[in-house]
PDB file of C-alpha atoms in Angstrom:
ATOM      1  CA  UNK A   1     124.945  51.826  23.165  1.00 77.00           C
ATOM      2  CA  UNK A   2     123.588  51.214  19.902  1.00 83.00           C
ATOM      3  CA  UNK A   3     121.011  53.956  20.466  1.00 84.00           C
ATOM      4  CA  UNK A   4     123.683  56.421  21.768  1.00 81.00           C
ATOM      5  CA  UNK A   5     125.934  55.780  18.515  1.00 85.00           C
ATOM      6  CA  UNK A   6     122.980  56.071  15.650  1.00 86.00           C
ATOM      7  CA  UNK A   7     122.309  59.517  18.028  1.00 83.00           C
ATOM      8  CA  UNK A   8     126.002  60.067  17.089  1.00 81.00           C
ATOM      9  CA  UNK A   9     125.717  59.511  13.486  1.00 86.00           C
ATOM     10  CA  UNK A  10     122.949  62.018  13.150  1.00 86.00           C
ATOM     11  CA  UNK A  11     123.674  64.911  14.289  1.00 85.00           C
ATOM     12  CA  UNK A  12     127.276  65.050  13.407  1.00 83.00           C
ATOM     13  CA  UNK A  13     127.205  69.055  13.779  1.00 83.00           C
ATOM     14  CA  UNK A  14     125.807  68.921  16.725  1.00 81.00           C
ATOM     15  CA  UNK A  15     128.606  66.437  18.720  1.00 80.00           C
ATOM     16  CA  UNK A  16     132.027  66.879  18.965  1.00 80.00           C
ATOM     17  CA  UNK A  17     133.894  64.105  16.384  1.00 80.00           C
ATOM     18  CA  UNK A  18     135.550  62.381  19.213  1.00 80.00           C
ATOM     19  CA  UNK A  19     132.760  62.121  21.550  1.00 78.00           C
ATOM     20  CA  UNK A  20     131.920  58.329  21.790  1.00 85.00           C
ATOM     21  CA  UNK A  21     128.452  56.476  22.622  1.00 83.00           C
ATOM     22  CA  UNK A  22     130.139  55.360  26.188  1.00 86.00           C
ATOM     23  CA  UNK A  23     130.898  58.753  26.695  1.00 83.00           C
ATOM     24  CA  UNK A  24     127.666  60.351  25.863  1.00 79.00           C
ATOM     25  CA  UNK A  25     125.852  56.990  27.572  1.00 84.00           C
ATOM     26  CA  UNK A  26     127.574  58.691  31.096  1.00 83.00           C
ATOM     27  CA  UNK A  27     126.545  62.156  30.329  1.00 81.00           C
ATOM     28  CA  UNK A  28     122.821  60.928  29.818  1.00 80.00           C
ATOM     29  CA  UNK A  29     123.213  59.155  33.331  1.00 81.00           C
ATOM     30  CA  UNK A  30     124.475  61.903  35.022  1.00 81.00           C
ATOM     31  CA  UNK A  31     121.499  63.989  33.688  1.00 79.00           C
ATOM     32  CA  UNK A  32     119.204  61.760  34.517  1.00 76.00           C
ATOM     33  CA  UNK A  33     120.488  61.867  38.567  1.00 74.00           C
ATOM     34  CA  UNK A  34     120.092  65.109  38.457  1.00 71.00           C
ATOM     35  CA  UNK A  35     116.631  65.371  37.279  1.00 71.00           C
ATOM     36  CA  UNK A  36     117.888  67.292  33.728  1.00 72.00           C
ATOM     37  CA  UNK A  37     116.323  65.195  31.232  1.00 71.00           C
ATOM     38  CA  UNK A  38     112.989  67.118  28.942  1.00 70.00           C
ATOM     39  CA  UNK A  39     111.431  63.553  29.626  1.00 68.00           C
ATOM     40  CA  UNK A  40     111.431  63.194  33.474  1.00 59.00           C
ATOM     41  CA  UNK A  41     108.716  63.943  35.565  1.00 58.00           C
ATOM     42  CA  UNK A  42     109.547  65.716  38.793  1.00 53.00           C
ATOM     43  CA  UNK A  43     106.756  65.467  41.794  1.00 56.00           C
ATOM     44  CA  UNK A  44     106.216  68.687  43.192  1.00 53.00           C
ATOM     45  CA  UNK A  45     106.127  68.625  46.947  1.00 52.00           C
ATOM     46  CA  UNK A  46     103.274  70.191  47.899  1.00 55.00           C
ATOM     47  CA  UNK A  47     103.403  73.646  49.774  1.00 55.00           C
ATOM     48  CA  UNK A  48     102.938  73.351  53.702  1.00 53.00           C
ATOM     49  CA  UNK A  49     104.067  69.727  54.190  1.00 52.00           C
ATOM     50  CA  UNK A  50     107.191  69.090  56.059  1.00 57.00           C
ATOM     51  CA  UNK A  51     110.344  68.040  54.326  1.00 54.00           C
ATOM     52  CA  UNK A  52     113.423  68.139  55.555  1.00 53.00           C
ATOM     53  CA  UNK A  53     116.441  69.050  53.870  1.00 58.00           C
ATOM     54  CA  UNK A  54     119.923  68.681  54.466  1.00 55.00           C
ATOM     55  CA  UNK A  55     120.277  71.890  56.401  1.00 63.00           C
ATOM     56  CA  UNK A  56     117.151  71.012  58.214  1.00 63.00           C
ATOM     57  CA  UNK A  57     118.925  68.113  59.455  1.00 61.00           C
ATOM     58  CA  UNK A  58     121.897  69.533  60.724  1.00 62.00           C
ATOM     59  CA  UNK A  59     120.143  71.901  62.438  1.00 64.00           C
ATOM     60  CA  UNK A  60     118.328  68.957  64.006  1.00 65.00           C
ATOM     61  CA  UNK A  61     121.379  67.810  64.947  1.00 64.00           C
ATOM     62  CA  UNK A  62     122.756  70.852  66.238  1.00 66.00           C
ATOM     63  CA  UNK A  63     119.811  71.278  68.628  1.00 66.00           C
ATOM     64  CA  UNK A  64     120.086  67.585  69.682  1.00 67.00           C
ATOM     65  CA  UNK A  65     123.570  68.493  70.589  1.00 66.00           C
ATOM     66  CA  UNK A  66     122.597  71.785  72.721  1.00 65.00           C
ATOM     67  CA  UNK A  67     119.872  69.694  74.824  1.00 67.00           C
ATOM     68  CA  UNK A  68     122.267  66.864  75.823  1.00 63.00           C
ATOM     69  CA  UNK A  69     125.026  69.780  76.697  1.00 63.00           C
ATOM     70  CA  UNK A  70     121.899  71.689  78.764  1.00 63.00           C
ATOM     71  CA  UNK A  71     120.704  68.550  80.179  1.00 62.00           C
ATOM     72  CA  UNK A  72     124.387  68.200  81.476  1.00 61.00           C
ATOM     73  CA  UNK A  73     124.466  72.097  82.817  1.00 61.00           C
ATOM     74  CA  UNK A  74     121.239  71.552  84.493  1.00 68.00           C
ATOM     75  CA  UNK A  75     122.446  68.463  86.308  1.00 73.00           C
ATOM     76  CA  UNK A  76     125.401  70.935  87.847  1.00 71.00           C
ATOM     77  CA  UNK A  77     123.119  73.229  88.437  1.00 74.00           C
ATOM     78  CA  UNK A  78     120.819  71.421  90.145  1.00 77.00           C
ATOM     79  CA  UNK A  79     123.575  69.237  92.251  1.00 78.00           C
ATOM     80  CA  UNK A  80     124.922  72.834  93.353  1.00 78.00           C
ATOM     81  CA  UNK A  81     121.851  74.066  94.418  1.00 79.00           C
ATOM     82  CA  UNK A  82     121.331  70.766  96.683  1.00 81.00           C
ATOM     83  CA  UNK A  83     124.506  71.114  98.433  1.00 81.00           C
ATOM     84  CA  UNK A  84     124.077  75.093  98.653  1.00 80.00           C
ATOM     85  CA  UNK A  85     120.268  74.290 100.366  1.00 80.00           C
ATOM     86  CA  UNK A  86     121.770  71.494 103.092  1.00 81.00           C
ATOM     87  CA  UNK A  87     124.768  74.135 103.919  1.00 80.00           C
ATOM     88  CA  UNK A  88     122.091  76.484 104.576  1.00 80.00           C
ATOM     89  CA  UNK A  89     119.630  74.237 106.280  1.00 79.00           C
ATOM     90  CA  UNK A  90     122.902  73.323 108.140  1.00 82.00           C
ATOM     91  CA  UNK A  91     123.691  76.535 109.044  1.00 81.00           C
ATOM     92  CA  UNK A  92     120.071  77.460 110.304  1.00 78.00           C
ATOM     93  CA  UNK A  93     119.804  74.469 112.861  1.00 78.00           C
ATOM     94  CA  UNK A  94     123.112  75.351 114.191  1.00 79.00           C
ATOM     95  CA  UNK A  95     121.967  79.038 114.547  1.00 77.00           C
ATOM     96  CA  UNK A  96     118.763  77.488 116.139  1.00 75.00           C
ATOM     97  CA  UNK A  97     120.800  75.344 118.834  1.00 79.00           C
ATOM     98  CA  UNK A  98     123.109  78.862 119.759  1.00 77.00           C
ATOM     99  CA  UNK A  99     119.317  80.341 120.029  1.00 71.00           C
ATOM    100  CA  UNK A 100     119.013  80.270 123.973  1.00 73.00           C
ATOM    101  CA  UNK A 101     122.288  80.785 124.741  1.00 69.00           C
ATOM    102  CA  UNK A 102     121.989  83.869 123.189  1.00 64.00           C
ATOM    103  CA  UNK A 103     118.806  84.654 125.236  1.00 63.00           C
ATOM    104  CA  UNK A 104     120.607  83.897 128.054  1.00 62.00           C
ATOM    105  CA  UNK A 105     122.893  86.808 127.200  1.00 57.00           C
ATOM    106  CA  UNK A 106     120.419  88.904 125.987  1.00 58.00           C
ATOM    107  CA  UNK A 107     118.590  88.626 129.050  1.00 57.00           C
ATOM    108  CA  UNK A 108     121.236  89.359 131.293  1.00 50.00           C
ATOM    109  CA  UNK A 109     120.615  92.891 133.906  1.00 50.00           C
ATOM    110  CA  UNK A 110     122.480  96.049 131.841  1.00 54.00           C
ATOM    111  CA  UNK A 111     124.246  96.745 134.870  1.00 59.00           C
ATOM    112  CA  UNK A 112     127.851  95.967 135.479  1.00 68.00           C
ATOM    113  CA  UNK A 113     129.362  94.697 138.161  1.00 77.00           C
ATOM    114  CA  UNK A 114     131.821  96.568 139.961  1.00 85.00           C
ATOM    115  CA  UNK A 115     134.630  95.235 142.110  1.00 87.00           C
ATOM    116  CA  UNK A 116     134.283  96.734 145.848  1.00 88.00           C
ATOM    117  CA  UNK A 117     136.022  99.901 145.817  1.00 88.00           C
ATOM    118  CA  UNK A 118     135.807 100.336 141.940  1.00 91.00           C
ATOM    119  CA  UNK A 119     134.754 104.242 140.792  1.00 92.00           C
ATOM    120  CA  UNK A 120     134.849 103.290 137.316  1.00 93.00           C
ATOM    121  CA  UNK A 121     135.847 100.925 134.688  1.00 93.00           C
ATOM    122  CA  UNK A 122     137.575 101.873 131.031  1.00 93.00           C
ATOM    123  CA  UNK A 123     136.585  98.536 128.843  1.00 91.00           C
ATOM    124  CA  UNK A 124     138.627  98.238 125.712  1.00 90.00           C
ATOM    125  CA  UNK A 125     138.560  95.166 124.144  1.00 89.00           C
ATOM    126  CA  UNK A 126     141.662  93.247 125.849  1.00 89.00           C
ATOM    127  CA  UNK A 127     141.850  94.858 129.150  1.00 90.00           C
ATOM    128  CA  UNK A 128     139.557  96.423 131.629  1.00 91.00           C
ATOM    129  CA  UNK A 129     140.796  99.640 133.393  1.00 92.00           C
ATOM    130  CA  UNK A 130     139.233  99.918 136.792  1.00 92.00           C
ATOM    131  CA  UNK A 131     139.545 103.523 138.573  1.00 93.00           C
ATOM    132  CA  UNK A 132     140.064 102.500 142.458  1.00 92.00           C
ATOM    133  CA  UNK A 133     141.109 106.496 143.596  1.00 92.00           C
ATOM    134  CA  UNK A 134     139.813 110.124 142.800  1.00 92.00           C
ATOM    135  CA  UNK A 135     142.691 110.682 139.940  1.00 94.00           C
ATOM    136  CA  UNK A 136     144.153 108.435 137.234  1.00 95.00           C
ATOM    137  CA  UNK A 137     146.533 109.110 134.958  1.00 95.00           C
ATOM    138  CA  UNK A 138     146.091 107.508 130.972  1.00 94.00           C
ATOM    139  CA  UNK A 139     148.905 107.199 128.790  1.00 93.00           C
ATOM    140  CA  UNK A 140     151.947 105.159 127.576  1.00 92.00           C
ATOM    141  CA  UNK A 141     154.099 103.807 130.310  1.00 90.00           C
ATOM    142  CA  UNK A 142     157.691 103.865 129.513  1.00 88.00           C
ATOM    143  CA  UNK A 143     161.054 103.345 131.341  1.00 87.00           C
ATOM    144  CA  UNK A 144     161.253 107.059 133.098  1.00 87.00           C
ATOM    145  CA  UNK A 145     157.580 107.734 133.442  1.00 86.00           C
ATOM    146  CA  UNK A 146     154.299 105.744 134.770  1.00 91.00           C
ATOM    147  CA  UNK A 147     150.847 105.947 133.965  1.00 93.00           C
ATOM    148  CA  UNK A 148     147.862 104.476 135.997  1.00 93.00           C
ATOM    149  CA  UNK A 149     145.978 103.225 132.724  1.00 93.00           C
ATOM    150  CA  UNK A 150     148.865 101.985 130.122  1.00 93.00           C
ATOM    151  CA  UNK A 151     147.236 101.652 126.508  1.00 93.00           C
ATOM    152  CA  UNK A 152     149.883  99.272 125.509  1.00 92.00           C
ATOM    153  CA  UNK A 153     148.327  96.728 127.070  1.00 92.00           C
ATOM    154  CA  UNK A 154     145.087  97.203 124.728  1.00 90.00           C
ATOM    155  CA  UNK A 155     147.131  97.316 121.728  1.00 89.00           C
ATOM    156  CA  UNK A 156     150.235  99.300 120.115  1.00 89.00           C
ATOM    157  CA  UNK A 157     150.450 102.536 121.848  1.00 88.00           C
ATOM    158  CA  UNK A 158     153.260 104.712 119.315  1.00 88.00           C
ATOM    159  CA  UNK A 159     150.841 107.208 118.740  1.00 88.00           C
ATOM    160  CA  UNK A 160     149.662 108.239 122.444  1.00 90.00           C
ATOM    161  CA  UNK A 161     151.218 110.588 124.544  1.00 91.00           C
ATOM    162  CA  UNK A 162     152.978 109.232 127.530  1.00 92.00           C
ATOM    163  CA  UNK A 163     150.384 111.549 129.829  1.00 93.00           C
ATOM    164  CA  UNK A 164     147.584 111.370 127.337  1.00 94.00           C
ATOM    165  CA  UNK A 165     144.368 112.007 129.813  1.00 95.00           C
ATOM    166  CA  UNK A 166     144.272 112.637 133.717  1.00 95.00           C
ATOM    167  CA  UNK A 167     140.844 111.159 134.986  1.00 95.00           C
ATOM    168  CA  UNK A 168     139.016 112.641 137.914  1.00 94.00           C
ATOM    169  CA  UNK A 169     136.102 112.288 140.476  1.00 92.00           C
ATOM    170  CA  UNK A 170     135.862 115.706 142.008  1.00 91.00           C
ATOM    171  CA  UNK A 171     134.299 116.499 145.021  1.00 88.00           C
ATOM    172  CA  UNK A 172     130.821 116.700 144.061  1.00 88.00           C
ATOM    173  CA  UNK A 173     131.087 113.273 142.768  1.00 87.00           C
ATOM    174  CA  UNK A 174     131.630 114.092 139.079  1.00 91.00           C
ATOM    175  CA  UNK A 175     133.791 112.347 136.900  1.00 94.00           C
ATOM    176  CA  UNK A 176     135.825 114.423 134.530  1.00 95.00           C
ATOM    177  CA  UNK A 177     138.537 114.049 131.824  1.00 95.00           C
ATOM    178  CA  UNK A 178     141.438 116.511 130.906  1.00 95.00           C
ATOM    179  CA  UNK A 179     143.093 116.179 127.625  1.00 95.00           C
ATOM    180  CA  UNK A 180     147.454 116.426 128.669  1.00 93.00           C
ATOM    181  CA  UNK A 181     148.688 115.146 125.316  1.00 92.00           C
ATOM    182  CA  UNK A 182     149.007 116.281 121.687  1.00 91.00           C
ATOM    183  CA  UNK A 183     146.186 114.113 120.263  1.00 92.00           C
ATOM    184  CA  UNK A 184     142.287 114.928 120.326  1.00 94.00           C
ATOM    185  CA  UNK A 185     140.626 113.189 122.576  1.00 94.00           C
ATOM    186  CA  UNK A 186     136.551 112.190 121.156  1.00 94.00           C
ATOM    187  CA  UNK A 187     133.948 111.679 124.010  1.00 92.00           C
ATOM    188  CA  UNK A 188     130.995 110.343 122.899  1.00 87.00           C
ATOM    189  CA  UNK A 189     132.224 111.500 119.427  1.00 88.00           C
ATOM    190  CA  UNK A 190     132.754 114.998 120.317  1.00 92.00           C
ATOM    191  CA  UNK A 191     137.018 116.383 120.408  1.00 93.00           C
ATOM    192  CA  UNK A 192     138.411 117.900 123.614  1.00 93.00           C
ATOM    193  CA  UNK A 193     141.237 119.222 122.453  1.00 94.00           C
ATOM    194  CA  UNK A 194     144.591 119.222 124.413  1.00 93.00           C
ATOM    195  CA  UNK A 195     144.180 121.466 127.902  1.00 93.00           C
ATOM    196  CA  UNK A 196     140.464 120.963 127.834  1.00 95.00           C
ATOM    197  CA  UNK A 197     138.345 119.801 130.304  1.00 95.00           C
ATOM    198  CA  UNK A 198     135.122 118.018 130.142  1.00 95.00           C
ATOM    199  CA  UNK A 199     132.752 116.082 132.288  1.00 94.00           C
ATOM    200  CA  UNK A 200     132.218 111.871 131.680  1.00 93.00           C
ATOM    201  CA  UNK A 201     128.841 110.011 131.471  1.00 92.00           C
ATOM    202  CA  UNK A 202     127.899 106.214 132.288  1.00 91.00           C
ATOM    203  CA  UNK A 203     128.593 104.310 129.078  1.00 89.00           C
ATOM    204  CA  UNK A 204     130.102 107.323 126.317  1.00 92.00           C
ATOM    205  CA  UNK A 205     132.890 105.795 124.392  1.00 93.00           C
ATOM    206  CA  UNK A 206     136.225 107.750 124.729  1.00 93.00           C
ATOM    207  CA  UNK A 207     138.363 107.311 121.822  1.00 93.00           C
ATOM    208  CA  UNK A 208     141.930 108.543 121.222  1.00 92.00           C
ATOM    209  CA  UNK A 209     144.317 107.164 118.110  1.00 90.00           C
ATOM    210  CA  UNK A 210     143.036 103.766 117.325  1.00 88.00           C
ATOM    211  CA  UNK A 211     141.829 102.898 120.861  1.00 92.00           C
ATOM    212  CA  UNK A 212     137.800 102.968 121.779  1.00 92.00           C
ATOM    213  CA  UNK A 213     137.065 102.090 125.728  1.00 92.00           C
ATOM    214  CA  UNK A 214     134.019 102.406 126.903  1.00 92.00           C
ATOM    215  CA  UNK A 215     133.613 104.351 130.158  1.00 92.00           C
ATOM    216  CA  UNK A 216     130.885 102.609 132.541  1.00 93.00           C
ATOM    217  CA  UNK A 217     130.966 104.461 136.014  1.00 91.00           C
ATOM    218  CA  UNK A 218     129.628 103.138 139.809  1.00 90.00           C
ATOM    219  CA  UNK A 219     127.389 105.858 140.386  1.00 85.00           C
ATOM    220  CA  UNK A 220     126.583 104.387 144.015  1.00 84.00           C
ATOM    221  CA  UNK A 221     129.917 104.400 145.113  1.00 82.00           C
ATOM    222  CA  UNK A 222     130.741 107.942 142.848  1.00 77.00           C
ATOM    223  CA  UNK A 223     127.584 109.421 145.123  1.00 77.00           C
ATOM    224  CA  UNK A 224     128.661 108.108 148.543  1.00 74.00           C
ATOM    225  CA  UNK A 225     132.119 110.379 148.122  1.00 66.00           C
ATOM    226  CA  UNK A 226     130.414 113.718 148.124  1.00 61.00           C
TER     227      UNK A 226
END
């Protein structure tokens, strides 16, 4: 301190009067940390070498941080993707059992079998209308009035016509389809209109409101009426 106060006494215009040799001992210190002083000797770090700062660092950190959360992600990731491959290897060698059963059915004649004394059939997808005389009525069977083929047994029938269709074989062995009601009728995707006649083939769809039944006809039997 004695250095700091003889510093004191002689420059008395340059130091405030109550600064004290303590005080000024700290503020020499302080410079000193901080590299201030005219007699220190700072090393220059030479460009291209790697030092790391303090924003380095945290960066560091940072990026530490990010692989342990991806490391975590890819773990998920990976643990879906096993489960998601057995489900699908699952799925295959169940697909692979069904295999000839579906061959079976596949391989089964196109042909359908009639009942003895069956003209035609009308498949829908809950009932099967089978055409045992010349004429058949198609419709929506209700308390006064009766229809051969009642589409309320496919499904809900409000929007048919109680005497939708009347089906015929005629003479020459030909079936045909007239149109009684207010709604289109589509054969094989064409309208026939109500009052309109038009002549059925094996396997055309015939499709009225929401209901689609496919028409599949015993030529043999159609044949041996002529």
């Amino acid at each position: 301190l004695e250095t700091f106060q003889k510093v004191l006494a002689d420059n008395p215009a340059v130091f405030h009067p109550c600064r004290s040799a303590t005080s000024l001992h700290h503020h020499w210190v302080l410079m000193g940390h901080y590299s201030l002083l005219s007699d220190q000797h700072v090393d220059v770090v030479p460009p291209g070498d790697n030092v790391v700062n303090f924003s380095d660092a945290e960066d560091l950190i940072n990026d530490i941080e990010l692989m342990k959360q991806r490391d975590v992600h890819d773990e998920a990731l990976s643990q879906e993707s096993m489960l998601s491959d057995r489900h699908a290897k699952l799925e295959i060698r169940n697909l692979e059992e069904e295999l000839p059963v579906w061959r079976e059915i596949l391989d089964l004649p196109d042909i359908p079998q009639f009942e003895p004394g069956v003209l035609a059939i009308l498949k829908g997808r809950v009932v099967q209308f089978m055409m045992r005389t010349n004429e058949v009525s198609i419709g929506r069977s209700s308390a006064t009035s009766q229809v051969t083929f009642d589409l309320s047994l496919e499904g809900p029938a409000f929007k048919i016509s109680r005497t939708q269709a009347t089906l015929r074989l005629t003479p020459e062995g030909v079936f045909t389809i007239k149109n009684e009601g207010r709604r289109p009728i589509y054969i094989g995707g064409n309208a026939i209109v109500t009052g309109e006649v038009t002549q059925l083939q094996h396997n055309q769809v015939l499709e009225v409101a929401t209901f689609s039944l496919l028409i599949l006809i015993n030529q043999k039997l159609a044949s041996s009426k002529n």
